[in-house]
Amino acid sequence: MELRQLEYFVAVTEEAGFTRAAARLHVAQPGVSAQIRQLERELGQPLLDRSGRTVRLTEVGAAVLPYARAALAAVEGARRSVDELTGLLRGHVTIGTIDWIQSLDLPGMLSGFHRDHPNVEITVIQDDAASLADALRDGRVDLAFLSLGGESPEGIATRVIIEQRLFAAVGRGHPLARRSTIPLRALADEDLVSLPKGTGLRAVLDEACTDAGLSPRIAFEAGEPPVLAQLAAHGLGVAVLPESAARDLPGGLHAVPIVRPRLTGRIALAWRTEGPRSPAARAVISRAREHLPAPPDQPAP
């Protein structure tokens, strides 16, 4: 019995198929099948039911699975202990970021970290803030850059690194374009173009409208502020944008800050407060805290 066989068995179980497991392991599918059959011969019993459209565990396979996972976890723990004692950092870290974040020098941070720790593999994924918060809590993401609305998500620690006012972008012929500021109530009867639910900016807008007793009329949603601006430029509504996007608008649009109340979105570095973190994940979080700007009105750590 080899650790590789146990790894393949766990992967096929979690992916419910040989093809997806092979893709996850970056090996050929016949190799995965051969190793698991060898494991089954070693144990003298089938571990997987291959008769249906999806691969399922047999009764024996279900009994073996927790031991296979425990064996793999024990080996990984032994490697981490040795690495910590020898000062050698290795492993895999997943970083999540909202799609439109452009104000942070994430490539600069990662290049410096990779230079110091070349044996750490890093994956960067993009998603909305709500999905990334769930991924953090589940351990699928080690740290993330989130756009925040109100309070920090439960079970997650955050460090605010950017605060931005929200602006309304309107066509230059629109009556609101003549204003130097736009009260939130003035947007109540306008078709709005906004980021979708699950994003921090949308949460800020929705919470402010609820507090003011307003029901925003969302005509269009898009995942990135530049797309919102393009929709507004074609006369499809008033785009609600963060300040960074409002500074770079297509021709024919005019950005005006939203006031009464003043709406502010925040971008934060986030990590889960509960559950184990690998040495590699702790090192990346530490590097991010050192590299990124200090929170508003707070000293750098």
GROMACS .gro file of C-alpha atoms in nm:
model
  301
    1MET     CA    1   0.000   0.000   0.000
    2GLU     CA    2   0.141   0.337  -0.109
    3LEU     CA    3   0.053   0.690  -0.006
    4ARG     CA    4  -0.001   0.774  -0.372
    5GLN     CA    5  -0.275   0.512  -0.390
    6LEU     CA    6  -0.447   0.661  -0.086
    7GLU     CA    7  -0.419   1.010  -0.235
    8TYR     CA    8  -0.578   0.893  -0.560
    9PHE     CA    9  -0.854   0.712  -0.372
   10VAL     CA   10  -0.942   1.022  -0.169
   11ALA     CA   11  -0.936   1.242  -0.480
   12VAL     CA   12  -1.172   1.011  -0.675
   13THR     CA   13  -1.405   1.000  -0.377
   14GLU     CA   14  -1.414   1.378  -0.336
   15GLU     CA   15  -1.448   1.447  -0.708
   16ALA     CA   16  -1.701   1.163  -0.763
   17GLY     CA   17  -1.519   1.050  -1.075
   18PHE     CA   18  -1.187   0.945  -1.224
   19THR     CA   19  -1.171   1.219  -1.488
   20ARG     CA   20  -1.208   1.509  -1.243
   21ALA     CA   21  -0.973   1.341  -0.996
   22ALA     CA   22  -0.707   1.299  -1.265
   23ALA     CA   23  -0.740   1.666  -1.360
   24ARG     CA   24  -0.707   1.769  -0.996
   25LEU     CA   25  -0.399   1.550  -0.950
   26HIS     CA   26  -0.247   1.651  -1.286
   27VAL     CA   27  -0.200   1.288  -1.391
   28ALA     CA   28  -0.347   1.068  -1.665
   29GLN     CA   29  -0.679   0.901  -1.587
   30PRO     CA   30  -0.555   0.544  -1.663
   31GLY     CA   31  -0.284   0.593  -1.403
   32VAL     CA   32  -0.541   0.685  -1.139
   33SER     CA   33  -0.756   0.382  -1.224
   34ALA     CA   34  -0.456   0.148  -1.217
   35GLN     CA   35  -0.334   0.267  -0.878
   36ILE     CA   36  -0.676   0.235  -0.717
   37ARG     CA   37  -0.722  -0.116  -0.859
   38GLN     CA   38  -0.384  -0.204  -0.711
   39LEU     CA   39  -0.502  -0.069  -0.374
   40GLU     CA   40  -0.820  -0.277  -0.400
   41ARG     CA   41  -0.614  -0.589  -0.475
   42GLU     CA   42  -0.395  -0.512  -0.175
   43LEU     CA   43  -0.701  -0.487   0.052
   44GLY     CA   44  -0.888  -0.772  -0.115
   45GLN     CA   45  -1.212  -0.576  -0.153
   46PRO     CA   46  -1.356  -0.320  -0.400
   47LEU     CA   47  -1.353   0.032  -0.261
   48LEU     CA   48  -1.553   0.201  -0.537
   49ASP     CA   49  -1.878   0.120  -0.712
   50ARG     CA   50  -1.822   0.199  -1.079
   51SER     CA   51  -2.157   0.069  -1.208
   52GLY     CA   52  -2.345   0.400  -1.210
   53ARG     CA   53  -2.293   0.731  -1.389
   54THR     CA   54  -2.097   0.859  -1.091
   55VAL     CA   55  -1.842   0.673  -0.883
   56ARG     CA   56  -1.962   0.586  -0.534
   57LEU     CA   57  -1.802   0.433  -0.229
   58THR     CA   58  -1.871   0.074  -0.142
   59GLU     CA   59  -1.933  -0.015   0.221
   60VAL     CA   60  -1.567  -0.112   0.251
   61GLY     CA   61  -1.460   0.207   0.076
   62ALA     CA   62  -1.661   0.418   0.321
   63ALA     CA   63  -1.487   0.240   0.608
   64VAL     CA   64  -1.140   0.291   0.457
   65LEU     CA   65  -1.186   0.657   0.359
   66PRO     CA   66  -1.132   0.818   0.703
   67TYR     CA   67  -0.816   0.614   0.754
   68ALA     CA   68  -0.685   0.717   0.413
   69ARG     CA   69  -0.747   1.083   0.495
   70ALA     CA   70  -0.586   1.044   0.838
   71ALA     CA   71  -0.276   0.883   0.685
   72LEU     CA   72  -0.237   1.165   0.431
   73ALA     CA   73  -0.291   1.429   0.701
   74ALA     CA   74  -0.031   1.263   0.925
   75VAL     CA   75   0.228   1.267   0.647
   76GLU     CA   76   0.154   1.631   0.568
   77GLY     CA   77   0.180   1.718   0.938
   78ALA     CA   78   0.518   1.545   0.962
   79ARG     CA   79   0.645   1.741   0.661
   80ARG     CA   80   0.525   2.069   0.809
   81SER     CA   81   0.695   1.996   1.141
   82VAL     CA   82   1.026   1.925   0.970
   83ASP     CA   83   0.992   2.233   0.749
   84GLU     CA   84   0.924   2.455   1.050
   85LEU     CA   85   1.228   2.318   1.233
   86THR     CA   86   1.458   2.358   0.933
   87GLY     CA   87   1.318   2.695   0.828
   88LEU     CA   88   1.211   2.557   0.488
   89LEU     CA   89   0.866   2.675   0.385
   90ARG     CA   90   0.663   2.476   0.137
   91GLY     CA   91   0.299   2.405   0.065
   92HIS     CA   92   0.008   2.559  -0.122
   93VAL     CA   93  -0.178   2.882  -0.049
   94THR     CA   94  -0.500   3.002  -0.212
   95ILE     CA   95  -0.567   3.376  -0.223
   96GLY     CA   96  -0.908   3.513  -0.312
   97THR     CA   97  -0.978   3.859  -0.447
   98ILE     CA   98  -1.278   4.050  -0.570
   99ASP     CA   99  -1.284   4.081  -0.948
  100TRP     CA  100  -1.233   4.453  -0.985
  101ILE     CA  101  -0.967   4.525  -0.724
  102GLN     CA  102  -0.694   4.729  -0.894
  103SER     CA  103  -0.565   4.954  -0.617
  104LEU     CA  104  -0.336   4.696  -0.457
  105ASP     CA  105   0.005   4.585  -0.574
  106LEU     CA  106  -0.076   4.216  -0.536
  107PRO     CA  107   0.172   4.106  -0.806
  108GLY     CA  108   0.448   4.300  -0.629
  109MET     CA  109   0.371   4.133  -0.299
  110LEU     CA  110   0.359   3.787  -0.455
  111SER     CA  111   0.684   3.833  -0.647
  112GLY     CA  112   0.870   3.921  -0.328
  113PHE     CA  113   0.715   3.630  -0.140
  114HIS     CA  114   0.797   3.385  -0.420
  115ARG     CA  115   1.156   3.505  -0.426
  116ASP     CA  116   1.189   3.433  -0.054
  117HIS     CA  117   0.984   3.110  -0.054
  118PRO     CA  118   1.006   2.945  -0.398
  119ASN     CA  119   0.866   2.613  -0.272
  120VAL     CA  120   0.525   2.760  -0.185
  121GLU     CA  121   0.268   2.725  -0.462
  122ILE     CA  122   0.013   3.007  -0.481
  123THR     CA  123  -0.326   3.009  -0.651
  124VAL     CA  124  -0.522   3.333  -0.697
  125ILE     CA  125  -0.896   3.309  -0.756
  126GLN     CA  126  -1.156   3.580  -0.815
  127ASP     CA  127  -1.513   3.591  -0.684
  128ASP     CA  128  -1.761   3.819  -0.511
  129ALA     CA  129  -1.715   3.913  -0.147
  130ALA     CA  130  -1.988   3.685  -0.009
  131SER     CA  131  -1.854   3.377  -0.189
  132LEU     CA  132  -1.499   3.452  -0.077
  133ALA     CA  133  -1.614   3.490   0.284
  134ASP     CA  134  -1.776   3.145   0.264
  135ALA     CA  135  -1.459   3.002   0.108
  136LEU     CA  136  -1.250   3.149   0.391
  137ARG     CA  137  -1.471   2.995   0.657
  138ASP     CA  138  -1.466   2.657   0.480
  139GLY     CA  139  -1.086   2.661   0.445
  140ARG     CA  140  -1.097   2.661   0.063
  141VAL     CA  141  -0.924   3.002   0.065
  142ASP     CA  142  -0.643   3.097   0.304
  143LEU     CA  143  -0.673   3.475   0.279
  144ALA     CA  144  -0.876   3.713   0.068
  145PHE     CA  145  -0.923   4.072  -0.033
  146LEU     CA  146  -1.289   4.156   0.029
  147SER     CA  147  -1.509   4.454  -0.031
  148LEU     CA  148  -1.699   4.513   0.292
  149GLY     CA  149  -2.039   4.658   0.357
  150GLY     CA  150  -2.121   4.682   0.726
  151GLU     CA  151  -1.969   4.454   0.988
  152SER     CA  152  -1.699   4.201   0.908
  153PRO     CA  153  -1.839   3.856   0.819
  154GLU     CA  154  -1.875   3.617   1.112
  155GLY     CA  155  -1.571   3.401   1.178
  156ILE     CA  156  -1.341   3.625   0.976
  157ALA     CA  157  -1.080   3.877   1.088
  158THR     CA  158  -1.029   4.179   0.864
  159ARG     CA  159  -0.782   4.462   0.824
  160VAL     CA  160  -0.919   4.754   0.623
  161ILE     CA  161  -0.664   4.878   0.373
  162ILE     CA  162  -0.868   5.105   0.145
  163GLU     CA  163  -1.174   5.322   0.195
  164GLN     CA  164  -1.350   5.474  -0.105
  165ARG     CA  165  -1.650   5.702  -0.140
  166LEU     CA  166  -1.931   5.594  -0.368
  167PHE     CA  167  -2.017   5.808  -0.670
  168ALA     CA  168  -2.310   5.828  -0.908
  169ALA     CA  169  -2.206   5.838  -1.275
  170VAL     CA  170  -2.458   6.004  -1.506
  171GLY     CA  171  -2.463   6.126  -1.864
  172ARG     CA  172  -2.365   6.491  -1.901
  173GLY     CA  173  -2.714   6.574  -2.024
  174HIS     CA  174  -2.878   6.416  -1.718
  175PRO     CA  175  -3.036   6.662  -1.469
  176LEU     CA  176  -2.823   6.519  -1.186
  177ALA     CA  177  -2.505   6.606  -1.377
  178ARG     CA  178  -2.552   6.971  -1.279
  179ARG     CA  179  -2.514   6.890  -0.910
  180SER     CA  180  -2.187   6.895  -0.717
  181THR     CA  181  -2.323   6.623  -0.484
  182ILE     CA  182  -2.621   6.389  -0.508
  183PRO     CA  183  -2.831   6.306  -0.199
  184LEU     CA  184  -2.919   5.939  -0.179
  185ARG     CA  185  -3.288   6.024  -0.187
  186ALA     CA  186  -3.241   6.186  -0.530
  187LEU     CA  187  -3.159   5.839  -0.668
  188ALA     CA  188  -3.486   5.686  -0.544
  189ASP     CA  189  -3.667   5.734  -0.875
  190GLU     CA  190  -3.370   5.662  -1.100
  191ASP     CA  191  -3.284   5.340  -1.279
  192LEU     CA  192  -2.963   5.231  -1.111
  193VAL     CA  193  -2.675   5.029  -1.252
  194SER     CA  194  -2.496   4.847  -0.971
  195LEU     CA  195  -2.272   4.561  -0.873
  196PRO     CA  196  -2.472   4.247  -0.783
  197LYS     CA  197  -2.576   4.131  -0.439
  198GLY     CA  198  -2.293   3.965  -0.254
  199THR     CA  199  -2.053   4.253  -0.319
  200GLY     CA  200  -1.951   4.505  -0.055
  201LEU     CA  201  -2.050   4.805  -0.266
  202ARG     CA  202  -2.400   4.667  -0.318
  203ALA     CA  203  -2.431   4.594   0.053
  204VAL     CA  204  -2.342   4.957   0.134
  205LEU     CA  205  -2.602   5.084  -0.113
  206ASP     CA  206  -2.876   4.847   0.003
  207GLU     CA  207  -2.816   4.914   0.373
  208ALA     CA  208  -2.821   5.291   0.321
  209CYS     CA  209  -3.146   5.269   0.124
  210THR     CA  210  -3.306   5.050   0.389
  211ASP     CA  211  -3.206   5.293   0.664
  212ALA     CA  212  -3.354   5.581   0.460
  213GLY     CA  213  -3.675   5.394   0.385
  214LEU     CA  214  -3.598   5.377   0.012
  215SER     CA  215  -3.634   5.092  -0.236
  216PRO     CA  216  -3.359   5.124  -0.497
  217ARG     CA  217  -3.466   5.049  -0.853
  218ILE     CA  218  -3.184   4.831  -0.985
  219ALA     CA  219  -3.221   4.819  -1.362
  220PHE     CA  220  -2.891   4.649  -1.447
  221GLU     CA  221  -2.625   4.454  -1.261
  222ALA     CA  222  -2.271   4.375  -1.370
  223GLY     CA  223  -1.969   4.229  -1.195
  224GLU     CA  224  -1.714   4.503  -1.268
  225PRO     CA  225  -1.735   4.884  -1.229
  226PRO     CA  226  -1.600   4.957  -1.581
  227VAL     CA  227  -1.894   4.762  -1.722
  228LEU     CA  228  -2.133   4.961  -1.503
  229ALA     CA  229  -1.986   5.281  -1.644
  230GLN     CA  230  -2.031   5.158  -2.001
  231LEU     CA  231  -2.395   5.074  -1.934
  232ALA     CA  232  -2.453   5.421  -1.788
  233ALA     CA  233  -2.276   5.577  -2.087
  234HIS     CA  234  -2.537   5.414  -2.311
  235GLY     CA  235  -2.817   5.578  -2.114
  236LEU     CA  236  -2.931   5.265  -1.928
  237GLY     CA  237  -2.927   5.422  -1.583
  238VAL     CA  238  -2.721   5.589  -1.312
  239ALA     CA  239  -2.411   5.385  -1.227
  240VAL     CA  240  -2.309   5.353  -0.861
  241LEU     CA  241  -1.930   5.328  -0.859
  242PRO     CA  242  -1.638   5.331  -0.617
  243GLU     CA  243  -1.420   5.639  -0.628
  244SER     CA  244  -1.133   5.461  -0.806
  245ALA     CA  245  -1.362   5.369  -1.096
  246ALA     CA  246  -1.524   5.713  -1.101
  247ARG     CA  247  -1.186   5.872  -1.179
  248ASP     CA  248  -1.157   5.688  -1.511
  249LEU     CA  249  -1.491   5.720  -1.687
  250PRO     CA  250  -1.571   5.689  -2.057
  251GLY     CA  251  -1.656   6.008  -2.245
  252GLY     CA  252  -1.997   6.155  -2.182
  253LEU     CA  253  -2.020   6.054  -1.817
  254HIS     CA  254  -1.997   6.276  -1.511
  255ALA     CA  255  -1.931   6.138  -1.161
  256VAL     CA  256  -2.085   6.303  -0.855
  257PRO     CA  257  -2.031   6.192  -0.492
  258ILE     CA  258  -2.333   6.050  -0.310
  259VAL     CA  259  -2.416   6.231   0.016
  260ARG     CA  260  -2.674   6.242   0.295
  261PRO     CA  261  -2.558   5.991   0.390
  262ARG     CA  262  -2.203   5.979   0.262
  263LEU     CA  263  -2.155   5.626   0.133
  264THR     CA  264  -1.817   5.461   0.180
  265GLY     CA  265  -1.698   5.121   0.064
  266ARG     CA  266  -1.405   4.938   0.220
  267ILE     CA  267  -1.154   4.686   0.094
  268ALA     CA  268  -0.997   4.462   0.355
  269LEU     CA  269  -0.746   4.184   0.390
  270ALA     CA  270  -0.936   3.896   0.550
  271TRP     CA  271  -0.855   3.558   0.705
  272ARG     CA  272  -1.053   3.311   0.912
  273THR     CA  273  -1.030   3.330   1.288
  274GLU     CA  274  -1.096   2.961   1.358
  275GLY     CA  275  -0.938   2.646   1.221
  276PRO     CA  276  -0.578   2.552   1.146
  277ARG     CA  277  -0.358   2.754   0.914
  278SER     CA  278  -0.053   2.607   0.746
  279PRO     CA  279   0.287   2.770   0.798
  280ALA     CA  280   0.277   2.881   0.434
  281ALA     CA  281  -0.062   3.047   0.481
  282ARG     CA  282   0.056   3.221   0.799
  283ALA     CA  283   0.364   3.347   0.613
  284VAL     CA  284   0.158   3.489   0.325
  285ILE     CA  285  -0.082   3.662   0.564
  286SER     CA  286   0.213   3.812   0.751
  287ARG     CA  287   0.371   3.931   0.424
  288ALA     CA  288   0.043   4.084   0.309
  289ARG     CA  289   0.006   4.276   0.635
  290GLU     CA  290   0.358   4.412   0.598
  291HIS     CA  291   0.330   4.495   0.228
  292LEU     CA  292  -0.012   4.656   0.210
  293PRO     CA  293  -0.097   5.008   0.325
  294ALA     CA  294  -0.195   5.067   0.685
  295PRO     CA  295  -0.567   5.097   0.765
  296PRO     CA  296  -0.704   5.453   0.764
  297ASP     CA  297  -0.601   5.642   1.078
  298GLN     CA  298  -0.414   5.339   1.212
  299PRO     CA  299  -0.039   5.272   1.227
  300ALA     CA  300   0.112   4.995   1.024
  301PRO     CA  301   0.163   4.670   1.219
   0.00000   0.00000   0.00000
